[in-house]
Amino acid sequence: MTLDSVLSPLFFILVFPGFFFLSVYGTFLEWVDRKCYALMQNRIGPPIYQPVADFIKLLAKETIIPKHCDTALFKTLPFFAMASVITAMLLVPVWPQALFPFQGDLVVIIYLLTIPTMTFFLAGWSSSSPFATIGAVRVLTQLFAYEVPLMLALLGPAILAGSWNITEISKFMFQNPLLLIVQIPGFLIAVITLQGKLERLPFDIPHGETEIVGGAFTEYSGGLLAFFNLAIDMEMVVGAALINAVFLGGSMGADGILAIVVFLGKTTFIVLLLSVLKAIMARIRIEQMINFCWKILAPLSLIQIAMNIALKIRIG
Amino acid sequence: MKIITKLITWSQMKSPWIIHFNSGACNGCDIEILDALTPKYDLERFGVLLKGTPRHADVLLVSGSVSRQIHKRLVRIYEQMPNPKFVVAIGACACSGGVFDGCYSTLGGVDKAIPVSAYIPGCPAKPEAIIDGMIKLLASLKE
């Protein structure tokens, strides 16, 4: 193994589009989200360095580990969440092509994006606090509600493109932009369920501050909380990038630096959509959320899939 | 090393997360604290976020004189916060006991129970006064 062959995977994992890029862009998107949220509430909102200041402050704080918790699990979970999100990023096309595309990476990426949610559950479960335990159970309940519509919504373009490869799907959607009009319900379902995956406002039931203090993260403090927050920011980037690639045609045929600019612009647009959703809605109860996901979103996405199959037969 | 210390102080000044605790107030100061968090005053432009759990918080806002019953709970909440932590006493009762000073069921001001970093007087303390007190507390971190 030469130095060259080691260096470039390391560059991908650590710098672009791995850890460094994701953390910088994730903190930027968190600011975009909070600023947009503030502007919609007629406020000024936080300055641009706010997420960075939060991160450094949390790193410098004391980390308290509860006496009765599973210490090893408690300490490693934030890094598990972050690692799985970074791995997922390697499968999403930032350039015209993903770094390691293969047939079926759409399924793998959904699987990889489920791991952070599982770590949230384990984080709450292992911290042995009643609030955290309730939060953890709600995380899992919510997972079963939004995961199915999200998967079905992402299947729509895959059926049309006749491929399980995200790169091929995004190429296909770019070559046939008219098909996007048919995909609008699926796109909206994906955006709404992504909101549930990121545990943001209409679906922030797992850590509703007014009911269960801090949810699954109640016992987390200092550096561990900082890395959990960073992992959630990164998940937002990867989720937006996934929706961008599957529904909106990825980098739209651009190459090199231009492709990255297109990528940044479109993911920021999706995050703006997410923050508008966050600003216009209030938190719903857990059983309302499950009813909504199973009785409205899942049938809608099934209709979408049926429509796509009919379209696929028509165009051949 | 000096740069890192400076960076940490800067981040602490820019991102104070607060938790609100009522140690026996008449609710007047609590309403004013909530007022300060509303869009009109917008504390988030200074990086202030309201947190539900003491584990996430840096600043403990205490309103009201400390009653004997709540004393233990207040100390416990304070001990659950990770270092570095600050306590702000809001309102006349929290500063000195106010009209309840010397009453059989109260201990007096918050500083009888836990160390206090800033006192904000007023009955109730105005939202502007609360914001001003918070900013002065954060500015004092520089020294």
XYZ file of C-alpha atoms in Angstrom:
459
model
C 0.000 0.000 0.000
C 1.587 3.271 -1.092
C 1.236 6.547 0.702
C -0.847 7.905 -2.162
C -3.567 5.291 -1.873
C -3.825 5.831 1.902
C -3.778 9.594 1.703
C -6.744 10.148 -0.562
C -9.286 8.060 1.435
C -8.009 9.808 4.564
C -8.541 13.155 2.834
C -12.079 12.128 1.902
C -12.894 11.009 5.414
C -11.236 13.820 7.364
C -11.413 16.893 5.121
C -13.807 16.811 2.162
C -16.597 15.730 2.183
C -15.883 14.142 5.551
C -15.413 15.487 9.048
C -14.017 18.978 8.456
C -16.354 20.002 5.645
C -19.391 18.522 7.383
C -18.665 20.228 10.691
C -18.033 23.643 9.120
C -21.016 23.422 6.767
C -23.206 21.872 9.483
C -22.528 24.708 11.918
C -23.174 27.198 9.102
C -26.495 25.536 8.292
C -27.442 25.572 11.974
C -26.901 29.325 11.919
C -28.955 29.657 8.699
C -31.719 27.670 10.356
C -31.702 29.676 13.592
C -31.459 33.004 11.772
C -34.353 32.138 9.458
C -36.368 30.945 12.443
C -35.632 34.236 14.251
C -36.488 36.380 11.208
C -39.810 34.590 10.818
C -40.586 35.398 14.461
C -39.698 39.062 13.870
C -36.467 38.786 15.863
C -32.860 39.678 15.023
C -31.479 36.245 15.722
C -28.024 34.959 16.652
C -24.804 36.166 14.992
C -23.039 33.931 12.467
C -20.400 32.646 14.914
C -23.082 31.470 17.380
C -22.936 27.665 16.736
C -19.110 27.784 16.908
C -19.238 29.648 20.228
C -21.731 27.088 21.567
C -19.485 24.218 20.471
C -16.287 25.652 22.015
C -18.086 26.565 25.234
C -19.518 23.063 25.606
C -16.092 21.522 24.922
C -14.564 23.673 27.668
C -17.242 22.738 30.193
C -17.074 20.019 32.786
C -18.474 16.673 31.599
C -20.598 15.015 34.270
C -21.125 11.271 33.958
C -24.012 9.900 36.057
C -23.081 7.346 38.678
C -25.491 4.606 37.613
C -25.057 4.788 33.862
C -23.132 2.537 31.522
C -19.975 4.664 31.387
C -18.343 3.210 28.276
C -21.570 3.367 26.255
C -22.357 6.844 27.561
C -18.964 8.163 26.470
C -18.731 6.562 23.017
C -22.274 7.145 21.694
C -21.765 10.711 20.355
C -18.807 9.517 18.293
C -20.806 6.569 16.940
C -23.505 8.981 15.789
C -20.938 11.238 14.141
C -19.037 8.393 12.469
C -22.171 6.911 10.899
C -23.241 10.307 9.567
C -19.792 10.922 8.044
C -19.879 7.446 6.459
C -23.284 8.257 4.983
C -21.842 11.447 3.478
C -19.309 9.393 1.487
C -22.230 7.793 -0.408
C -24.054 11.027 -1.308
C -22.945 12.675 -4.549
C -21.380 16.087 -3.929
C -19.732 16.081 -7.326
C -21.625 14.600 -10.277
C -20.658 11.253 -8.825
C -20.576 9.959 -5.252
C -17.165 8.946 -3.914
C -18.001 5.262 -3.608
C -21.151 4.602 -5.644
C -22.559 1.075 -5.893
C -25.936 -0.527 -6.573
C -28.048 -0.329 -3.437
C -26.349 2.616 -1.724
C -29.794 4.205 -1.287
C -30.672 1.413 1.149
C -27.284 1.605 2.862
C -27.581 5.358 3.400
C -31.046 5.023 4.965
C -29.589 2.356 7.237
C -26.622 4.583 8.123
C -28.924 7.514 8.900
C -30.909 5.294 11.282
C -27.825 4.654 13.431
C -27.761 8.204 14.923
C -31.384 7.754 15.998
C -30.445 4.456 17.635
C -27.585 6.183 19.457
C -30.048 8.817 20.726
C -32.187 6.000 22.060
C -29.215 4.271 23.707
C -27.994 7.610 25.068
C -31.277 8.167 26.829
C -31.577 4.561 27.928
C -28.060 4.305 29.324
C -28.177 7.536 31.304
C -30.650 5.997 33.775
C -32.710 9.119 34.356
C -36.514 8.983 34.142
C -36.696 11.957 31.756
C -33.997 10.498 29.534
C -35.717 7.091 29.514
C -39.049 8.585 28.432
C -37.215 10.589 25.790
C -35.455 7.447 24.582
C -38.708 5.511 24.244
C -40.225 8.418 22.338
C -37.208 8.474 20.002
C -37.877 4.836 19.075
C -41.660 5.291 18.758
C -41.078 8.231 16.471
C -38.542 6.245 14.436
C -41.200 3.660 13.584
C -43.560 6.431 12.519
C -41.408 8.416 10.089
C -39.032 5.773 8.772
C -41.590 4.004 6.549
C -42.936 7.114 4.726
C -39.359 8.394 4.278
C -38.218 5.112 2.743
C -41.300 4.915 0.496
C -40.862 8.533 -0.599
C -37.220 7.930 -1.525
C -38.267 4.799 -3.446
C -40.325 6.837 -5.952
C -37.440 8.314 -7.970
C -35.549 5.020 -7.599
C -38.412 3.192 -9.363
C -38.503 5.791 -12.124
C -34.767 5.633 -12.666
C -34.766 1.852 -12.420
C -31.757 1.930 -10.150
C -30.813 1.745 -6.470
C -27.771 3.906 -7.053
C -28.106 7.511 -5.816
C -25.708 8.829 -8.438
C -27.725 7.226 -11.252
C -31.011 8.439 -9.764
C -29.748 12.030 -9.564
C -28.451 11.827 -13.159
C -31.810 10.465 -14.317
C -33.771 13.168 -12.481
C -31.544 15.850 -14.018
C -32.035 14.462 -17.522
C -35.823 14.311 -17.091
C -36.663 17.479 -15.116
C -40.335 17.253 -16.115
C -40.701 14.152 -13.972
C -39.937 16.325 -10.944
C -43.428 17.826 -11.171
C -44.908 14.372 -10.562
C -42.517 13.900 -7.626
C -43.698 16.945 -5.660
C -45.832 14.942 -3.144
C -42.920 12.565 -2.584
C -40.529 15.481 -2.129
C -42.810 17.115 0.442
C -43.218 13.807 2.301
C -39.435 13.389 2.348
C -38.941 16.922 3.710
C -41.571 16.434 6.429
C -40.195 13.068 7.512
C -36.647 14.453 7.463
C -37.931 16.985 9.965
C -39.016 14.032 12.121
C -35.650 12.336 11.679
C -33.825 15.466 12.829
C -36.311 15.797 15.715
C -37.188 19.372 14.832
C -40.223 21.354 15.652
C -43.465 19.722 14.669
C -41.839 16.441 15.674
C -39.509 17.430 18.531
C -41.506 15.179 20.853
C -38.408 13.219 22.040
C -36.910 16.323 23.659
C -39.874 18.588 24.277
C -38.347 20.926 26.863
C -41.657 21.784 28.463
C -42.553 18.148 29.166
C -39.487 15.986 29.616
C -36.698 18.481 30.357
C -34.079 17.538 27.758
C -35.319 14.216 26.449
C -32.689 11.621 25.663
C -29.884 14.143 26.254
C -31.019 15.192 29.723
C -27.908 13.790 31.419
C -25.431 14.813 28.755
C -23.159 17.758 29.428
C -19.939 19.340 28.215
C -17.978 17.809 25.368
C -20.249 14.810 24.839
C -23.257 17.090 24.310
C -21.171 19.233 21.953
C -20.427 16.221 19.768
C -24.062 15.116 19.828
C -25.105 18.587 18.653
C -22.445 18.466 15.955
C -23.681 15.033 14.856
C -27.245 16.392 14.537
C -25.972 19.339 12.461
C -24.081 16.922 10.223
C -27.183 14.751 9.907
C -29.059 17.811 8.688
C -26.448 18.320 5.946
C -26.544 14.658 4.895
C -30.357 14.548 4.940
C -30.584 17.701 2.823
C -27.914 16.338 0.469
C -29.800 13.044 0.137
C -33.082 14.764 -0.744
C -31.194 17.035 -3.122
C -29.601 14.063 -4.889
C -32.695 11.890 -5.060
C -35.363 14.476 -5.948
C -33.672 17.610 -7.270
C -31.098 16.119 -9.609
C -27.964 16.541 -7.437
C -25.304 18.814 -8.895
C -27.300 19.250 -12.139
C -24.528 18.186 -14.485
C -22.045 20.776 -13.182
C -18.450 19.753 -12.557
C -15.576 20.656 -10.205
C -15.957 23.777 -8.055
C -19.236 24.693 -9.758
C -20.749 21.370 -8.651
C -19.864 22.193 -5.030
C -21.427 25.649 -5.366
C -24.623 24.103 -6.747
C -24.578 21.538 -3.940
C -24.185 24.233 -1.251
C -26.922 26.382 -2.742
C -29.458 23.587 -3.042
C -28.835 22.091 0.391
C -29.165 25.563 1.934
C -32.483 25.910 0.114
C -33.719 22.606 1.582
C -32.632 23.677 5.073
C -34.535 26.944 4.585
C -37.613 24.854 3.762
C -37.013 22.873 6.958
C -36.743 26.013 9.081
C -39.921 27.464 7.569
C -41.662 24.224 8.583
C -40.142 24.606 12.055
C -41.331 28.205 12.380
C -44.925 27.759 11.256
C -45.790 24.711 13.345
C -46.148 23.844 17.004
C -45.256 20.559 18.635
C -47.800 17.754 18.251
C -48.355 14.833 20.588
C -46.682 11.499 19.937
C -49.898 9.660 19.022
C -50.929 12.493 16.692
C -47.579 12.157 15.004
C -47.919 8.406 14.553
C -51.467 8.800 13.215
C -50.279 11.474 10.810
C -47.334 9.414 9.558
C -49.187 6.106 9.186
C -52.620 7.315 8.087
C -51.685 10.234 5.842
C -48.032 10.166 4.821
C -47.676 6.405 4.238
C -50.788 6.052 1.988
C -49.760 9.222 0.119
C -46.324 7.802 -0.559
C -47.888 4.510 -1.684
C -50.042 6.458 -4.145
C -46.886 8.214 -5.294
C -45.194 4.874 -5.893
C -48.206 3.522 -7.813
C -48.151 6.666 -9.942
C -44.436 6.194 -10.583
C -44.906 2.574 -11.611
C -47.650 3.602 -14.055
C -45.362 6.338 -15.423
C -42.503 3.887 -15.725
C -44.642 1.491 -17.780
C -45.763 4.410 -19.968
C -42.280 5.712 -20.746
C -40.789 2.237 -20.776
C -2.144 28.429 25.896
C -3.122 32.065 26.222
C -5.013 31.982 22.919
C -6.983 28.908 24.019
C -7.944 30.554 27.323
C -9.016 33.656 25.415
C -11.058 31.550 22.993
C -12.795 29.750 25.844
C -13.610 33.031 27.608
C -14.929 34.430 24.327
C -17.153 31.398 23.790
C -18.459 31.574 27.360
C -19.312 35.237 26.854
C -21.072 34.561 23.575
C -23.103 31.509 24.524
C -24.709 31.598 27.966
C -27.441 28.983 28.200
C -29.830 29.667 31.028
C -32.101 27.674 33.275
C -34.859 29.317 35.217
C -35.677 28.338 38.789
C -38.397 29.706 41.023
C -37.304 29.425 44.644
C -40.506 30.842 46.108
C -41.272 33.958 44.091
C -44.712 35.486 43.638
C -44.430 34.807 39.851
C -43.857 38.493 39.073
C -40.163 38.053 38.313
C -40.839 34.791 36.447
C -43.160 36.595 34.061
C -40.498 39.236 33.520
C -37.877 36.553 32.778
C -40.218 35.014 30.225
C -40.792 38.505 28.829
C -37.069 38.910 28.298
C -37.083 35.702 26.250
C -39.922 36.782 23.950
C -39.299 38.026 20.378
C -39.669 41.640 21.518
C -36.453 41.582 23.573
C -34.878 38.610 21.729
C -32.191 37.338 24.073
C -31.017 34.896 21.398
C -29.087 37.693 19.671
C -26.682 37.455 22.638
C -26.573 33.675 22.296
C -28.897 33.059 25.242
C -30.972 29.889 24.996
C -33.438 28.617 27.575
C -32.617 25.032 28.543
C -34.768 22.601 30.473
C -32.042 20.654 32.197
C -29.346 21.968 34.574
C -26.792 19.726 32.826
C -26.917 21.907 29.689
C -27.071 25.274 31.418
C -24.377 27.811 32.330
C -26.425 30.425 34.138
C -29.022 29.709 36.825
C -31.635 32.451 37.046
C -33.215 32.332 40.491
C -36.277 34.383 41.336
C -37.782 34.793 44.787
C -36.548 34.444 48.327
C -35.399 30.963 49.290
C -38.018 29.216 51.375
C -36.837 26.562 53.813
C -38.652 23.879 51.886
C -37.011 24.670 48.553
C -33.533 25.251 49.981
C -32.350 21.651 49.484
C -33.775 21.477 45.969
C -32.107 24.730 44.958
C -28.734 23.489 46.215
C -29.267 20.201 44.390
C -30.116 21.912 41.090
C -27.018 24.078 41.534
C -24.828 21.050 42.165
C -26.156 19.309 39.060
C -24.836 22.068 36.803
C -21.407 21.461 35.256
C -18.615 23.969 35.904
C -18.127 26.832 35.097
C -21.533 28.007 36.340
C -23.056 31.320 37.375
C -26.052 32.274 39.459
C -28.094 35.410 38.855
C -30.525 36.524 41.561
C -33.495 38.295 39.980
C -35.754 40.630 41.898
C -35.676 42.189 45.339
C -36.649 38.942 47.111
C -33.871 36.942 45.466
C -31.304 39.644 46.220
C -32.004 40.114 49.916
C -35.218 38.375 50.916
C -37.301 41.457 50.139
C -40.560 41.698 52.049
C -40.096 38.103 53.231
C -36.811 38.897 55.009
C -36.944 37.565 58.554
C -40.060 35.504 57.944
C -40.090 32.189 59.839
C -40.426 30.086 56.666
C -37.745 31.732 54.526
C -34.001 31.660 54.600
C -33.602 35.098 52.975
C -31.782 35.931 49.740
C -30.386 33.381 47.314
C -26.839 34.072 48.532
C -27.741 32.396 51.837
C -28.016 29.094 49.933
C -25.633 29.227 46.964
C -22.913 31.644 45.711
C -24.415 34.401 43.546
C -22.559 36.126 40.685
C -24.971 38.941 39.871
C -27.876 40.681 41.583
C -30.658 42.302 39.566
C -32.911 44.431 41.788
C -36.501 45.448 41.094
C -39.949 44.385 42.143
C -40.396 42.878 39.650
C -37.102 43.319 37.772
C -37.731 44.756 34.302
C -36.749 42.695 31.237
C -34.344 45.496 30.265
C -32.734 45.217 33.702
C -32.415 41.439 33.336
C -30.751 41.782 29.931
C -28.466 44.525 31.255
C -27.495 42.390 34.250
C -26.765 39.372 32.059
C -24.579 41.440 29.702
C -22.679 42.961 32.635
C -22.125 39.493 34.121
C -20.805 38.222 30.791
C -18.593 41.292 30.341
C -17.083 40.670 33.781
C -15.838 37.276 32.554
C -13.148 39.080 30.556
C -11.270 40.060 33.709
